[in-house]
C-alpha positions as MATLAB code, in Angstrom:
seq = 'MKPDKKVPLFLYALISAGFYITAFNYAEYFWILSLFSISLLFFICEKLKSLKEAFWYGLLFGTTTFAGILIWFWKTFPLDWVGIDNVALSLILIFVFWIVASVTLGLFFGVWLALYKKYSSTNNYNFLLAPTLWVICEFARALFFSIVVLGQESVIAPFWTFGFLGYSLSWSTLFIFFASLHVVYLLSF';
ca = [
     -28.834  -17.166  -27.453;
     -28.507  -19.319  -24.193;
     -24.809  -20.306  -23.003;
     -23.898  -23.536  -23.084;
     -25.375  -25.498  -19.221;
     -21.979  -27.260  -19.295;
     -19.679  -23.962  -18.695;
     -19.423  -23.138  -14.995;
     -20.834  -20.099  -14.082;
     -17.379  -18.843  -12.335;
     -16.012  -18.328  -15.809;
     -18.055  -15.966  -16.856;
     -16.818  -13.862  -13.829;
     -13.032  -14.602  -15.043;
     -13.577  -14.240  -18.942;
     -15.275  -10.510  -18.199;
     -12.107   -9.790  -15.592;
     -10.214  -10.517  -18.419;
     -11.867   -8.074  -20.443;
     -11.637   -5.280  -17.708;
      -7.954   -6.286  -17.263;
      -6.964   -5.926  -20.537;
      -9.222   -2.628  -21.470;
      -7.835   -1.119  -18.897;
      -3.887   -2.075  -19.460;
      -4.380   -1.637  -23.155;
      -5.788    1.871  -23.838;
      -6.189    0.788  -27.625;
      -8.442   -1.808  -26.608;
     -11.004    0.214  -25.470;
     -13.659   -1.637  -27.805;
     -13.272   -4.479  -25.445;
     -14.974   -2.696  -22.620;
     -18.327   -3.354  -24.624;
     -16.994   -6.983  -24.383;
     -17.145   -6.832  -21.083;
     -20.280   -4.816  -20.161;
     -22.288   -7.641  -22.374;
     -20.852  -10.283  -20.849;
     -20.881   -9.044  -17.344;
     -24.517   -7.570  -17.806;
     -25.549  -11.016  -19.592;
     -24.106  -13.131  -16.484;
     -25.823  -10.921  -14.042;
     -29.268  -10.911  -15.736;
     -29.771  -14.472  -16.864;
     -27.515  -16.896  -14.408;
     -27.215  -15.272  -11.330;
     -30.150  -16.514   -8.877;
     -29.892  -14.579   -5.436;
     -27.741  -12.029   -3.679;
     -25.381  -13.752   -2.392;
     -24.763  -15.624   -5.269;
     -24.273  -12.025   -6.855;
     -22.200  -10.849   -4.676;
     -19.578  -14.060   -4.584;
     -19.765  -13.716   -8.052;
     -19.175  -10.225   -8.084;
     -16.325  -10.645   -5.487;
     -14.679  -13.458   -7.727;
     -14.433  -11.166  -10.618;
     -13.423   -7.877   -8.797;
     -10.586   -9.700   -6.857;
      -9.297  -11.273  -10.369;
      -9.717   -8.024  -12.144;
      -7.557   -6.239   -9.132;
      -5.470   -9.315   -9.211;
      -4.720   -8.532  -12.671;
      -4.493   -5.042  -12.591;
      -1.819   -5.216   -9.551;
       0.317   -7.507  -10.962;
       2.900   -4.506  -11.029;
       3.315   -4.877   -7.093;
       5.317   -8.403   -7.938;
       7.881   -5.750   -9.349;
       8.416   -4.429   -6.217;
      10.792   -7.422   -5.883;
      13.492   -8.004   -3.676;
      12.602   -5.870   -1.344;
      15.934   -4.778   -0.210;
      15.216   -1.404   -1.074;
      13.373   -1.057    1.841;
      15.762   -2.991    4.237;
      14.306   -6.475    3.637;
      17.071   -8.760    2.825;
      15.539  -12.217    3.070;
      14.158  -13.252   -0.007;
      11.590  -15.575    1.369;
      10.206  -12.969    3.246;
      10.069  -10.322    0.492;
       7.875  -12.984   -1.354;
       5.616  -13.465    1.230;
       5.258   -9.514    1.848;
       4.327   -8.834   -1.438;
       2.512  -12.104   -1.975;
       0.026  -10.976    1.436;
      -0.204   -7.597    0.154;
      -0.719   -7.999   -3.498;
      -3.538  -10.545   -2.052;
      -4.994   -8.214    0.648;
      -5.301   -5.334   -1.999;
      -6.601   -7.531   -4.408;
      -9.733   -9.102   -2.327;
     -10.261   -5.281   -0.451;
     -10.727   -3.524   -3.464;
     -12.492   -6.612   -5.305;
     -15.076   -6.658   -2.418;
     -16.710   -3.602   -4.092;
     -17.612   -5.437   -7.262;
     -19.387   -7.963   -5.500;
     -21.424   -5.345   -3.480;
     -21.771   -3.876   -7.290;
     -23.456   -7.151   -8.319;
     -25.552   -7.342   -5.360;
     -26.728   -4.071   -5.282;
     -27.441   -3.928   -8.997;
     -29.425   -7.536   -8.418;
     -31.538   -6.433   -6.012;
     -32.734   -2.986   -7.429;
     -32.361   -4.127  -11.190;
     -35.939   -4.288  -12.659;
     -37.908   -5.263  -16.250;
     -38.422   -1.972  -16.843;
     -36.104    0.747  -18.897;
     -34.034    2.347  -16.036;
     -31.520   -0.489  -15.591;
     -29.284    1.419  -18.422;
     -29.038    4.432  -15.322;
     -28.917    2.102  -12.608;
     -26.021    0.203  -13.504;
     -23.507    2.745  -13.735;
     -24.936    5.120  -11.323;
     -24.154    1.987   -8.766;
     -20.796    1.560  -10.193;
     -19.977    4.992   -9.563;
     -21.177    4.903   -5.870;
     -18.952    1.667   -5.410;
     -15.839    3.193   -6.989;
     -16.207    6.160   -5.048;
     -16.992    3.737   -1.903;
     -13.883    1.359   -2.748;
     -11.303    4.402   -3.087;
     -12.693    5.959    0.260;
     -12.049    1.998    1.922;
      -8.786    1.396    0.704;
      -7.971    4.827    2.118;
      -8.848    3.393    5.774;
      -7.327   -0.139    4.986;
      -3.763    1.344    3.979;
      -4.476    4.280    6.590;
      -0.131    5.282    8.380;
       1.294    8.128    9.468;
       0.714   11.398    7.430;
      -1.879    9.442    5.686;
      -5.402   10.832    4.993;
      -8.707    9.223    4.749;
     -10.301   10.033    1.448;
     -11.444    8.575   -2.367;
      -8.236    9.374   -3.596;
      -6.766    5.821   -4.150;
      -8.355    5.638   -7.844;
      -6.160    3.172   -9.501;
      -8.434    0.660  -11.428;
     -11.458    2.622  -11.648;
     -12.913    1.797  -15.009;
     -12.963    5.791  -16.535;
      -8.871    5.139  -16.468;
      -9.596    3.145  -19.534;
     -11.137    6.114  -21.462;
      -8.090    8.699  -21.048;
      -6.655    7.904  -24.507;
      -9.286   10.278  -25.935;
      -9.221   13.965  -25.701;
     -12.767   14.170  -25.582;
     -12.942   11.834  -22.553;
     -10.464   13.454  -21.010;
     -11.878   16.836  -21.323;
     -15.548   15.618  -19.801;
     -13.208   14.183  -16.698;
     -11.438   17.548  -16.214;
     -15.203   18.759  -15.310;
     -16.478   15.997  -13.403;
     -12.935   13.855  -12.305;
     -13.134   10.298  -13.238;
     -15.753    9.603  -11.801;
     -17.965   10.488  -14.616;
     -15.744    8.634  -17.117;
     -16.516    5.654  -15.409;
     -20.229    6.502  -15.596;
];
């Protein structure tokens, strides 16, 4: 079934981001992950023509996804608890950090989509390629974000795992068992 050609491509990325955000924030809607996977893979395989296009749509998907997952940044308002009493400055600082974090973390979805587009083929191994690249990009994302937020007494390491796909499976004791063997990366695979 082909999608309606009148639907703009960016809507597929935004709808897929909505599936991811919902699955991440509400564990009881784990089944939405299958919709997310199907819609995003359809979007990748059928619609995108170039690596550049794949990167930009992946970045749109990732930035939207993290903007939804990191919406809790706004709960820190007002910033008087850190000594910033100016309301306008508080709003600007929260907005800037929210956007920078969302784009920085979303960048790796663009990398993943471009790599998948580049290396996928018509053989039967794409079912391994997609999750392998996904886990590599999740690891790189956590490592890169630790550099972006590097400060006094922090370390450069892949410990900023917030938003990992595997966390949406944490409601299951079976999945938690597998996560204890290979951390959250196994659940993301």
